[in-house]
């Protein structure tokens, strides 16, 4: 597996305030990575830079060695993004949204989407406005994971899902992506996802505090990722 995404001196400022501060980072293919940090650490800003929703103030982002900064369409072709808030038309039925995604994304697999809907007991004829918050978030996750992307970026994918459904949601994530792709998950629920992570990135004040494999943390620190996170950030 090679380097999928690389950030070089990546910086983002808003009105003179630095949100992402000269980040150098590589993400390899074939890994599930946790992007972890306290509130206001820069996680969502970093994600939006990767998805080309923000322009960097300085630095560059390379996807498969190609600079995606000036070419927004490249991120759409290779990255499947789940934001931390709803972005769908609440008046549409699920099957209508699936048809839209199939038309918009060349790599969207509607058969996979309908299969996941069935497994989660979600009726494709239902409109989003008739659903609970948790069910809406499940639909958004299904849409994102039904693409054949190289990098899946999930911002708080299980935050609004009840604890009983979290294991199943994580199973949906694990079983519906190409093993050669990578998944970047931003979450506060570290203990719930730790067992599926290969690597973690700790971010604070827009800077990388730690980037390590989960195995190395357990071997060298003798503790879980959740315990190390609480120690580093004094949670």
Short mmCIF file of C-alpha atoms in Angstrom, two decimals:
data_model
loop_
_atom_site.label_atom_id
_atom_site.label_comp_id
_atom_site.label_asym_id
_atom_site.label_seq_id
_atom_site.Cartn_x
_atom_site.Cartn_y
_atom_site.Cartn_z
CA UNK A 1 0.00 0.00 0.00
CA UNK A 2 1.33 3.42 -0.93
CA UNK A 3 0.75 6.97 0.19
CA UNK A 4 -2.81 7.98 -0.62
CA UNK A 5 -2.90 11.54 0.71
CA UNK A 6 -0.16 13.89 1.81
CA UNK A 7 -0.36 17.32 3.45
CA UNK A 8 2.64 19.61 3.17
CA UNK A 9 2.86 22.70 5.37
CA UNK A 10 -0.96 22.86 5.34
CA UNK A 11 -2.25 26.05 6.95
CA UNK A 12 -5.66 27.70 7.19
CA UNK A 13 -6.35 31.08 8.76
CA UNK A 14 -9.61 32.95 9.26
CA UNK A 15 -9.40 36.73 9.77
CA UNK A 16 -5.84 36.43 10.98
CA UNK A 17 -6.54 33.52 13.36
CA UNK A 18 -4.78 30.26 12.50
CA UNK A 19 -7.09 27.23 12.60
CA UNK A 20 -4.72 24.73 10.94
CA UNK A 21 -1.07 25.41 11.65
CA UNK A 22 1.54 24.10 9.17
CA UNK A 23 0.50 20.44 9.20
CA UNK A 24 2.70 17.81 7.56
CA UNK A 25 0.94 14.44 7.40
CA UNK A 26 0.68 11.32 5.25
CA UNK A 27 -2.23 8.89 5.03
CA UNK A 28 -1.54 5.44 3.60
CA UNK A 29 -3.96 3.31 1.60
CA UNK A 30 -5.70 0.43 3.33
CA UNK A 31 -6.06 1.88 6.85
CA UNK A 32 -8.77 3.09 9.19
CA UNK A 33 -7.57 6.22 10.96
CA UNK A 34 -9.07 8.07 13.90
CA UNK A 35 -8.84 11.87 13.83
CA UNK A 36 -9.11 12.76 17.50
CA UNK A 37 -8.99 16.01 19.43
CA UNK A 38 -10.97 18.20 21.85
CA UNK A 39 -13.62 20.66 20.72
CA UNK A 40 -12.11 23.52 18.73
CA UNK A 41 -8.96 21.55 17.92
CA UNK A 42 -9.31 21.99 14.15
CA UNK A 43 -10.70 18.59 13.17
CA UNK A 44 -13.60 19.82 11.03
CA UNK A 45 -11.51 22.58 9.42
CA UNK A 46 -8.86 20.01 8.53
CA UNK A 47 -11.50 17.74 7.02
CA UNK A 48 -13.00 20.56 4.96
CA UNK A 49 -9.55 21.36 3.60
CA UNK A 50 -9.11 17.74 2.53
CA UNK A 51 -12.52 17.78 0.84
CA UNK A 52 -11.67 21.07 -0.90
CA UNK A 53 -14.50 22.93 0.83
CA UNK A 54 -11.90 25.40 2.11
CA UNK A 55 -8.90 26.78 0.27
CA UNK A 56 -5.62 26.50 2.19
CA UNK A 57 -3.95 29.74 3.22
CA UNK A 58 -0.60 28.02 2.70
CA UNK A 59 0.67 24.58 1.77
CA UNK A 60 -0.67 21.85 -0.43
CA UNK A 61 -2.66 18.60 -0.38
CA UNK A 62 -1.55 15.78 -2.66
CA UNK A 63 -3.94 12.95 -3.54
CA UNK A 64 -2.10 10.09 -5.22
CA UNK A 65 0.71 12.57 -5.78
CA UNK A 66 -1.53 15.14 -7.52
CA UNK A 67 -2.10 18.59 -6.01
CA UNK A 68 -5.86 18.84 -5.43
CA UNK A 69 -5.80 22.42 -4.11
CA UNK A 70 -6.73 24.14 -7.37
CA UNK A 71 -8.81 21.26 -8.77
CA UNK A 72 -11.95 20.84 -6.70
CA UNK A 73 -13.40 18.11 -8.93
CA UNK A 74 -10.51 15.80 -8.04
CA UNK A 75 -11.63 15.59 -4.42
CA UNK A 76 -15.16 14.68 -5.54
CA UNK A 77 -13.81 11.85 -7.70
CA UNK A 78 -11.73 10.25 -4.98
CA UNK A 79 -13.14 11.29 -1.58
CA UNK A 80 -16.50 10.32 -0.09
CA UNK A 81 -17.39 12.73 2.71
CA UNK A 82 -19.88 12.49 5.57
CA UNK A 83 -20.26 15.91 7.26
CA UNK A 84 -21.24 16.35 10.90
CA UNK A 85 -24.62 17.84 9.99
CA UNK A 86 -27.50 17.02 7.67
CA UNK A 87 -27.18 18.30 4.09
CA UNK A 88 -30.01 16.42 2.37
CA UNK A 89 -33.45 17.62 1.27
CA UNK A 90 -35.77 16.62 4.11
CA UNK A 91 -38.78 16.54 1.76
CA UNK A 92 -37.30 13.89 -0.50
CA UNK A 93 -37.80 10.17 -0.17
CA UNK A 94 -34.75 8.00 0.32
CA UNK A 95 -35.08 6.38 -3.10
CA UNK A 96 -35.13 9.84 -4.73
CA UNK A 97 -31.91 10.77 -2.95
CA UNK A 98 -30.31 7.51 -4.06
CA UNK A 99 -31.27 8.31 -7.67
CA UNK A 100 -29.66 11.75 -7.31
CA UNK A 101 -26.43 10.29 -5.91
CA UNK A 102 -26.31 7.71 -8.69
CA UNK A 103 -26.57 10.50 -11.25
CA UNK A 104 -24.05 12.78 -9.50
CA UNK A 105 -21.34 10.26 -8.60
CA UNK A 106 -19.97 7.90 -11.23
CA UNK A 107 -18.83 5.46 -8.53
CA UNK A 108 -22.14 5.27 -6.63
CA UNK A 109 -23.48 1.72 -6.18
CA UNK A 110 -27.27 1.87 -5.71
CA UNK A 111 -27.49 -1.89 -5.20
CA UNK A 112 -25.17 -1.60 -2.23
CA UNK A 113 -27.23 1.30 -0.86
CA UNK A 114 -30.51 -0.63 -1.05
CA UNK A 115 -28.87 -3.66 0.57
CA UNK A 116 -27.72 -1.56 3.54
CA UNK A 117 -31.15 0.08 3.84
CA UNK A 118 -32.71 -3.35 4.06
CA UNK A 119 -30.25 -4.52 6.71
CA UNK A 120 -31.00 -1.43 8.79
CA UNK A 121 -34.77 -1.77 8.26
CA UNK A 122 -35.08 1.62 6.54
CA UNK A 123 -37.89 1.98 4.00
CA UNK A 124 -36.62 3.66 0.80
CA UNK A 125 -40.12 5.06 0.23
CA UNK A 126 -39.99 7.09 3.46
CA UNK A 127 -39.14 10.78 3.38
CA UNK A 128 -36.30 12.08 5.52
CA UNK A 129 -38.61 14.47 7.41
CA UNK A 130 -40.55 11.48 8.75
CA UNK A 131 -37.42 9.90 10.28
CA UNK A 132 -35.73 10.23 13.63
CA UNK A 133 -32.38 12.04 13.85
CA UNK A 134 -30.55 8.74 14.23
CA UNK A 135 -32.22 7.20 11.17
CA UNK A 136 -31.39 10.26 9.07
CA UNK A 137 -27.74 9.89 10.06
CA UNK A 138 -27.85 6.22 9.09
CA UNK A 139 -29.17 7.18 5.65
CA UNK A 140 -26.37 9.72 5.20
CA UNK A 141 -23.78 7.11 6.18
CA UNK A 142 -25.28 4.59 3.75
CA UNK A 143 -25.04 7.12 0.92
CA UNK A 144 -21.39 7.86 1.69
CA UNK A 145 -20.40 4.19 2.05
CA UNK A 146 -22.17 3.25 -1.19
CA UNK A 147 -19.50 5.01 -3.20
CA UNK A 148 -16.37 3.22 -4.41
CA UNK A 149 -14.01 5.92 -3.20
CA UNK A 150 -10.34 5.84 -2.31
CA UNK A 151 -10.75 7.87 0.87
CA UNK A 152 -13.84 7.98 3.08
CA UNK A 153 -13.95 10.90 5.51
CA UNK A 154 -16.55 10.53 8.26
CA UNK A 155 -17.15 13.43 10.66
CA UNK A 156 -18.89 12.11 13.80
CA UNK A 157 -20.60 9.14 12.05
CA UNK A 158 -22.10 7.61 15.22
CA UNK A 159 -22.73 10.70 17.35
CA UNK A 160 -26.50 10.68 16.86
CA UNK A 161 -26.96 6.91 16.84
CA UNK A 162 -28.20 5.06 19.93
CA UNK A 163 -25.59 2.86 21.65
CA UNK A 164 -27.37 -0.37 20.65
CA UNK A 165 -26.98 0.50 16.95
CA UNK A 166 -23.35 1.66 17.07
CA UNK A 167 -21.80 -1.77 16.63
CA UNK A 168 -23.98 -2.41 13.60
CA UNK A 169 -23.12 0.99 12.12
CA UNK A 170 -19.42 0.27 12.56
CA UNK A 171 -19.94 -3.09 10.88
CA UNK A 172 -21.58 -1.27 7.95
CA UNK A 173 -18.47 0.91 7.70
CA UNK A 174 -16.10 -2.05 7.83
CA UNK A 175 -17.90 -4.26 5.33
CA UNK A 176 -18.74 -1.67 2.70
CA UNK A 177 -15.45 -0.25 1.53
CA UNK A 178 -12.63 -1.53 -0.61
CA UNK A 179 -9.75 -2.76 1.62
CA UNK A 180 -7.34 -0.79 -0.59
CA UNK A 181 -9.16 2.43 0.38
CA UNK A 182 -8.73 4.30 3.66
CA UNK A 183 -11.24 5.70 6.15
CA UNK A 184 -10.62 8.80 8.25
CA UNK A 185 -13.05 9.00 11.20
CA UNK A 186 -13.41 12.07 13.38
CA UNK A 187 -15.22 11.31 16.64
CA UNK A 188 -15.48 12.03 20.36
CA UNK A 189 -16.63 8.45 21.02
CA UNK A 190 -13.14 6.98 21.04
CA UNK A 191 -13.93 3.89 23.13
CA UNK A 192 -16.70 2.94 20.70
CA UNK A 193 -14.48 2.92 17.61
CA UNK A 194 -11.05 2.08 19.01
CA UNK A 195 -11.28 -1.60 18.14
CA UNK A 196 -11.63 -0.87 14.40
CA UNK A 197 -8.79 1.68 14.15
CA UNK A 198 -5.37 0.97 12.68
CA UNK A 199 -3.93 4.43 13.33
CA UNK A 200 -4.77 7.60 15.22
CA UNK A 201 -4.02 11.28 14.76
CA UNK A 202 -4.26 13.58 17.79
CA UNK A 203 -4.85 17.21 16.85
CA UNK A 204 -4.90 20.28 19.11
CA UNK A 205 -4.87 23.99 18.29
CA UNK A 206 -4.56 23.12 14.62
CA UNK A 207 -1.35 21.13 15.11
CA UNK A 208 -0.65 17.41 15.11
CA UNK A 209 0.16 16.27 18.65
CA UNK A 210 0.60 12.61 17.76
CA UNK A 211 0.36 10.34 14.73
CA UNK A 212 0.84 6.66 15.49
CA UNK A 213 -0.44 3.16 14.90
CA UNK A 214 -2.80 1.76 17.52
CA UNK A 215 -0.52 -1.25 18.00
CA UNK A 216 2.46 1.01 18.77
CA UNK A 217 0.43 2.96 21.34
CA UNK A 218 -0.59 -0.23 23.13
CA UNK A 219 2.92 -1.67 22.99
CA UNK A 220 4.88 1.48 23.89
CA UNK A 221 2.42 3.23 26.19
CA UNK A 222 0.79 0.15 27.67
CA UNK A 223 -2.67 1.69 27.46
CA UNK A 224 -5.65 2.08 25.19
CA UNK A 225 -6.07 4.94 22.73
CA UNK A 226 -8.94 6.26 24.84
CA UNK A 227 -6.77 6.26 27.99
CA UNK A 228 -3.87 7.97 26.17
CA UNK A 229 -6.24 10.56 24.74
CA UNK A 230 -7.58 11.38 28.20
CA UNK A 231 -4.02 11.66 29.52
CA UNK A 232 -2.78 13.90 26.70
CA UNK A 233 -5.79 16.18 26.75
CA UNK A 234 -6.61 15.80 30.48
CA UNK A 235 -10.22 14.84 29.80
#
